[in-house]
Short mmCIF file of N, CA, C and O in Angstrom, two decimals:
data_model
loop_
_atom_site.label_atom_id
_atom_site.label_comp_id
_atom_site.label_asym_id
_atom_site.label_seq_id
_atom_site.Cartn_x
_atom_site.Cartn_y
_atom_site.Cartn_z
N MET A 1 7.67 -5.38 27.09
CA MET A 1 7.87 -6.50 27.09
C MET A 1 7.75 -7.67 25.71
O MET A 1 7.41 -6.67 24.94
N LYS A 2 9.14 -8.46 25.55
CA LYS A 2 9.33 -8.99 24.83
C LYS A 2 9.08 -10.36 24.00
O LYS A 2 9.07 -11.27 25.02
N ILE A 3 7.89 -10.29 23.27
CA ILE A 3 7.65 -11.53 22.47
C ILE A 3 8.45 -11.80 20.97
O ILE A 3 8.37 -11.65 20.37
N TYR A 4 8.75 -12.91 21.38
CA TYR A 4 9.51 -13.23 20.33
C TYR A 4 8.99 -14.38 19.28
O TYR A 4 7.99 -14.91 19.78
N VAL A 5 8.70 -14.87 18.00
CA VAL A 5 7.20 -14.62 17.07
C VAL A 5 8.15 -15.39 16.28
O VAL A 5 9.12 -14.58 15.05
N GLU A 6 8.02 -16.77 15.87
CA GLU A 6 8.63 -17.29 14.75
C GLU A 6 7.08 -17.84 13.60
O GLU A 6 5.87 -18.27 14.44
N TYR A 7 6.31 -17.21 12.77
CA TYR A 7 5.72 -17.86 11.44
C TYR A 7 6.32 -19.65 10.68
O TYR A 7 7.21 -19.66 10.83
N TYR A 8 4.61 -20.50 10.35
CA TYR A 8 5.43 -21.25 10.28
C TYR A 8 4.15 -21.54 8.57
O TYR A 8 3.69 -21.04 9.10
N GLY A 9 4.41 -22.15 7.59
CA GLY A 9 4.33 -22.69 6.87
C GLY A 9 3.30 -21.24 5.75
O GLY A 9 4.86 -20.08 5.94
N ILE A 10 3.00 -21.48 5.20
CA ILE A 10 1.76 -19.67 4.34
C ILE A 10 1.84 -18.30 5.28
O ILE A 10 2.78 -17.57 4.74
N LEU A 11 1.78 -18.73 7.20
CA LEU A 11 2.17 -17.40 7.39
C LEU A 11 3.50 -16.82 7.11
O LEU A 11 3.69 -15.50 7.28
N GLU A 12 4.65 -18.10 7.51
CA GLU A 12 5.77 -17.19 7.37
C GLU A 12 5.88 -16.09 5.52
O GLU A 12 6.41 -15.01 6.02
N GLN A 13 5.12 -16.86 4.49
CA GLN A 13 4.96 -16.39 2.85
C GLN A 13 4.31 -14.70 3.57
O GLN A 13 5.18 -14.06 2.87
N VAL A 14 3.28 -15.09 4.06
CA VAL A 14 2.07 -13.77 4.90
C VAL A 14 3.14 -12.69 4.74
O VAL A 14 3.24 -11.40 4.85
N CYS A 15 4.08 -12.59 6.37
CA CYS A 15 4.32 -12.24 6.78
C CYS A 15 6.05 -11.17 6.38
O CYS A 15 6.70 -11.20 6.17
N GLY A 16 6.31 -12.85 5.45
CA GLY A 16 7.81 -11.85 4.70
C GLY A 16 9.20 -12.20 6.09
O GLY A 16 9.95 -11.99 6.01
N THR A 17 8.96 -13.12 6.65
CA THR A 17 10.61 -13.42 7.57
C THR A 17 9.95 -14.32 7.84
O THR A 17 8.60 -14.92 8.26
N ARG A 18 11.08 -15.67 9.11
CA ARG A 18 10.56 -16.60 9.34
C ARG A 18 9.94 -16.24 10.90
O ARG A 18 9.48 -17.00 12.24
N ALA A 19 10.80 -15.07 11.44
CA ALA A 19 10.80 -14.79 13.09
C ALA A 19 10.60 -13.14 12.74
O ALA A 19 11.52 -12.82 12.16
N GLU A 20 10.14 -12.55 13.99
CA GLU A 20 10.53 -11.42 14.38
C GLU A 20 10.56 -11.22 15.78
O GLU A 20 9.90 -11.75 16.68
N LEU A 21 10.94 -10.03 16.76
CA LEU A 21 10.63 -9.76 18.50
C LEU A 21 9.64 -8.44 18.50
O LEU A 21 9.79 -7.45 17.46
N LEU A 22 8.63 -8.89 19.00
CA LEU A 22 7.78 -8.21 19.05
C LEU A 22 8.29 -7.32 20.90
O LEU A 22 8.47 -8.20 21.51
N HIS A 23 7.83 -5.74 20.90
CA HIS A 23 8.78 -5.19 21.81
C HIS A 23 7.54 -4.12 22.28
O HIS A 23 7.73 -3.17 21.22
N ASP A 24 6.43 -4.39 22.98
CA ASP A 24 5.88 -3.35 22.92
C ASP A 24 4.85 -4.18 24.24
O ASP A 24 4.58 -4.83 25.21
N ALA A 25 4.97 -2.59 25.15
CA ALA A 25 4.78 -3.09 26.45
C ALA A 25 2.70 -3.19 27.01
O ALA A 25 2.94 -4.38 27.95
N ASP A 26 2.20 -2.82 26.51
CA ASP A 26 0.45 -3.22 26.59
C ASP A 26 0.40 -4.34 25.70
O ASP A 26 -0.59 -5.60 25.77
N ILE A 27 0.91 -5.62 25.86
CA ILE A 27 0.62 -7.47 24.97
C ILE A 27 0.97 -7.49 26.26
O ILE A 27 1.91 -7.59 27.58
N VAL A 28 0.00 -8.31 27.13
CA VAL A 28 -0.30 -8.98 27.74
C VAL A 28 -0.58 -10.75 27.02
O VAL A 28 -0.68 -11.21 28.10
N THR A 29 -1.75 -10.56 26.41
CA THR A 29 -2.10 -11.98 26.24
C THR A 29 -1.99 -12.07 24.54
O THR A 29 -1.26 -11.76 23.76
N VAL A 30 -2.38 -13.77 23.87
CA VAL A 30 -2.05 -13.61 22.85
C VAL A 30 -2.55 -12.88 21.73
O VAL A 30 -2.46 -12.58 21.05
N ASP A 31 -3.82 -12.61 22.07
CA ASP A 31 -5.07 -11.74 21.56
C ASP A 31 -4.49 -10.34 21.20
O ASP A 31 -4.52 -9.93 20.44
N ASP A 32 -3.00 -10.28 22.31
CA ASP A 32 -2.42 -8.61 21.87
C ASP A 32 -1.56 -8.44 21.36
O ASP A 32 -0.96 -8.02 20.46
N ALA A 33 -0.91 -9.96 21.23
CA ALA A 33 0.87 -10.51 20.29
C ALA A 33 -0.44 -10.01 18.86
O ALA A 33 0.33 -9.61 17.59
N ILE A 34 -1.33 -10.35 18.04
CA ILE A 34 -1.72 -10.98 16.95
C ILE A 34 -2.47 -9.94 16.72
O ILE A 34 -2.01 -9.45 16.03
N ASP A 35 -3.15 -7.99 17.61
CA ASP A 35 -3.22 -7.03 17.40
C ASP A 35 -2.61 -6.17 16.96
O ASP A 35 -2.64 -5.19 15.56
N CYS A 36 -1.38 -6.62 17.45
CA CYS A 36 0.11 -6.39 17.55
C CYS A 36 0.46 -6.39 15.22
O CYS A 36 0.98 -5.27 15.14
N LEU A 37 0.85 -7.29 15.88
CA LEU A 37 0.84 -8.30 14.21
C LEU A 37 0.11 -7.81 13.37
O LEU A 37 0.92 -7.72 12.18
N VAL A 38 -0.43 -7.76 13.65
CA VAL A 38 -2.12 -7.75 12.08
C VAL A 38 -1.79 -6.03 11.94
O VAL A 38 -2.03 -5.85 10.20
N ARG A 39 -1.76 -5.11 12.14
CA ARG A 39 -1.24 -3.72 12.40
C ARG A 39 0.44 -3.42 11.06
O ARG A 39 0.33 -2.97 9.80
N SER A 40 2.14 -4.73 12.03
CA SER A 40 2.24 -4.01 10.81
C SER A 40 2.06 -5.69 9.89
O SER A 40 3.34 -5.89 8.66
N HIS A 41 0.89 -6.99 9.78
CA HIS A 41 0.89 -7.71 9.09
C HIS A 41 -0.53 -7.94 8.47
O HIS A 41 -0.97 -8.51 8.91
N ALA A 42 -0.86 -6.78 7.61
CA ALA A 42 -2.65 -7.35 7.09
C ALA A 42 -2.96 -8.34 6.32
O ALA A 42 -4.09 -8.66 6.09
N GLY A 43 -1.49 -8.58 5.55
CA GLY A 43 -2.77 -10.27 6.11
C GLY A 43 -3.07 -12.21 5.99
O GLY A 43 -3.22 -12.48 6.73
N LEU A 44 -1.67 -11.15 8.06
CA LEU A 44 -2.68 -12.18 8.56
C LEU A 44 -4.08 -12.32 8.88
O LEU A 44 -4.28 -12.82 9.49
N VAL A 45 -4.97 -10.63 8.66
CA VAL A 45 -5.78 -11.16 9.17
C VAL A 45 -6.96 -11.96 8.36
O VAL A 45 -7.49 -12.67 9.32
N ALA A 46 -6.07 -12.21 7.63
CA ALA A 46 -7.60 -13.39 6.85
C ALA A 46 -7.11 -14.54 7.79
O ALA A 46 -7.55 -15.64 7.11
N HIS A 47 -5.87 -14.86 7.79
CA HIS A 47 -5.91 -16.12 9.01
C HIS A 47 -5.85 -16.52 10.40
O HIS A 47 -5.69 -17.09 10.84
N ARG A 48 -6.16 -14.79 11.11
CA ARG A 48 -6.11 -15.23 12.24
C ARG A 48 -7.90 -15.88 12.71
O ARG A 48 -6.99 -16.60 13.88
N GLY A 49 -9.03 -16.36 12.67
CA GLY A 49 -9.55 -16.96 12.97
C GLY A 49 -9.45 -18.85 13.11
O GLY A 49 -9.83 -19.21 13.33
N HIS A 50 -7.89 -19.36 11.81
CA HIS A 50 -7.56 -20.53 11.28
C HIS A 50 -5.91 -21.18 12.07
O HIS A 50 -6.14 -21.70 12.51
N MET A 51 -5.39 -19.20 12.62
CA MET A 51 -4.20 -20.35 13.57
C MET A 51 -4.45 -21.17 14.82
O MET A 51 -5.25 -20.83 14.90
N ALA A 52 -3.40 -21.37 14.76
CA ALA A 52 -3.53 -22.59 16.78
C ALA A 52 -1.71 -21.37 16.82
O ALA A 52 -1.03 -20.71 15.90
N TYR A 53 -1.92 -21.78 18.33
CA TYR A 53 -0.17 -20.46 18.98
C TYR A 53 0.28 -21.61 19.34
O TYR A 53 -0.58 -22.26 20.04
N ALA A 54 1.03 -21.46 19.88
CA ALA A 54 1.65 -22.11 20.86
C ALA A 54 2.96 -21.51 21.42
O ALA A 54 3.55 -20.85 21.01
N VAL A 55 3.60 -22.27 22.94
CA VAL A 55 4.68 -21.75 23.78
C VAL A 55 5.56 -23.12 24.17
O VAL A 55 4.71 -24.02 24.20
N GLY A 56 6.65 -23.22 23.78
CA GLY A 56 6.99 -24.04 23.66
C GLY A 56 6.55 -24.88 22.34
O GLY A 56 5.75 -25.04 22.12
N GLU A 57 5.70 -26.76 23.81
CA GLU A 57 5.39 -27.30 22.79
C GLU A 57 3.55 -27.25 22.92
O GLU A 57 2.93 -28.38 22.68
N GLU A 58 3.27 -26.97 23.82
CA GLU A 58 2.22 -26.86 24.21
C GLU A 58 1.34 -25.72 23.35
O GLU A 58 1.33 -24.02 23.63
N LEU A 59 0.31 -26.28 22.55
CA LEU A 59 -1.06 -25.16 21.84
C LEU A 59 -2.17 -24.39 23.33
O LEU A 59 -1.72 -24.87 24.50
N ILE A 60 -2.16 -23.41 22.78
CA ILE A 60 -2.91 -22.33 23.43
C ILE A 60 -3.71 -21.43 22.48
O ILE A 60 -3.65 -22.13 21.34
N SER A 61 -4.53 -21.09 23.85
CA SER A 61 -5.79 -20.21 22.89
C SER A 61 -4.93 -18.70 23.07
O SER A 61 -3.95 -18.16 23.63
N GLU A 62 -5.76 -17.47 21.98
CA GLU A 62 -6.03 -16.56 22.38
C GLU A 62 -5.94 -15.91 23.64
O GLU A 62 -4.96 -14.75 23.66
N SER A 63 -6.67 -16.03 24.66
CA SER A 63 -6.11 -15.76 26.08
C SER A 63 -5.34 -15.45 26.20
O SER A 63 -5.19 -15.88 27.74
N THR A 64 -5.01 -16.78 26.84
CA THR A 64 -3.00 -17.33 27.48
C THR A 64 -2.38 -16.08 27.46
O THR A 64 -2.23 -15.52 26.31
N ARG A 65 -1.92 -15.59 28.98
CA ARG A 65 -1.29 -14.63 29.26
C ARG A 65 0.32 -14.99 28.59
O ARG A 65 0.92 -16.50 29.26
N LEU A 66 0.95 -13.98 27.27
CA LEU A 66 2.56 -14.65 27.58
C LEU A 66 3.32 -13.79 28.62
O LEU A 66 2.88 -13.06 29.19
N THR A 67 4.79 -13.95 28.57
CA THR A 67 5.84 -13.98 29.55
C THR A 67 6.97 -13.57 28.66
O THR A 67 6.92 -13.05 27.51
N ASP A 68 7.39 -12.65 29.27
CA ASP A 68 8.63 -11.41 29.02
C ASP A 68 9.59 -12.40 28.73
O ASP A 68 10.55 -13.89 28.85
N GLY A 69 10.02 -12.57 26.62
CA GLY A 69 11.07 -13.12 26.50
C GLY A 69 10.41 -14.79 25.92
O GLY A 69 11.44 -15.43 25.34
N CYS A 70 8.85 -15.20 25.86
CA CYS A 70 8.45 -16.46 25.43
C CYS A 70 8.88 -16.12 23.91
O CYS A 70 8.61 -15.26 23.12
N VAL A 71 8.51 -17.20 22.78
CA VAL A 71 8.77 -17.96 21.95
C VAL A 71 7.50 -17.70 21.75
O VAL A 71 6.75 -19.05 21.95
N LEU A 72 6.16 -17.26 21.00
CA LEU A 72 5.08 -17.55 19.85
C LEU A 72 5.98 -17.63 18.50
O LEU A 72 5.49 -17.09 17.72
N ALA A 73 4.53 -19.11 18.58
CA ALA A 73 4.50 -19.93 17.04
C ALA A 73 3.01 -19.53 16.55
O ALA A 73 2.74 -20.43 17.64
N LEU A 74 3.13 -19.48 15.30
CA LEU A 74 2.36 -19.14 14.50
C LEU A 74 2.05 -20.77 13.27
O LEU A 74 2.51 -20.44 12.85
N LEU A 75 0.70 -21.33 13.88
CA LEU A 75 0.73 -21.90 13.15
C LEU A 75 0.17 -22.11 12.03
O LEU A 75 -1.98 -21.63 12.56
N PRO A 76 -0.30 -22.77 11.42
CA PRO A 76 -1.08 -22.49 10.06
C PRO A 76 -2.60 -24.36 10.18
O PRO A 76 -1.70 -23.82 10.71
N PRO A 77 -3.09 -23.53 9.75
CA PRO A 77 -4.63 -25.08 9.38
C PRO A 77 -3.78 -26.27 9.25
O PRO A 77 -2.87 -24.89 8.22
N VAL A 78 -4.01 -26.84 9.28
CA VAL A 78 -3.16 -28.12 8.96
C VAL A 78 -4.66 -28.99 8.51
O VAL A 78 -5.76 -29.44 9.29
N SER A 79 -4.19 -29.18 7.37
CA SER A 79 -5.95 -30.26 6.82
C SER A 79 -5.08 -31.86 6.83
O SER A 79 -4.25 -32.50 6.53
N GLY A 80 -5.96 -32.93 6.92
CA GLY A 80 -5.39 -33.69 6.41
C GLY A 80 -6.23 -35.07 5.76
O GLY A 80 -7.30 -34.79 5.97
N GLY A 81 -6.10 -36.22 5.60
CA GLY A 81 -7.53 -37.21 4.97
C GLY A 81 -7.34 -38.48 5.65
O GLY A 81 -6.56 -38.97 6.54
#
C-alpha cells in the first residue's frame, strides 16, 4: 500500500521533511503507518500519544483503516487559551 504522509508544525522538524511516501504492504491502519514511521523517525516516539491524524478534512483515530493512495496528515497537539 502507498500512503502519502504530511507533517505539520513541530512534527515537520522532528522528521526533517514536510512530506514523504510510505510504501509497505503491511500498512492497514493509521497505527500500522505510525509504527512504520517511528522506525525511520525515532523522534516521533515522544509525540505519538499526542498527535492527531487526518485524511482529507476528517480527523481519524489510530484504528482507522487507510486506503491505497490516501494522504495521512500528522498534526501536533494544539494548545489555546
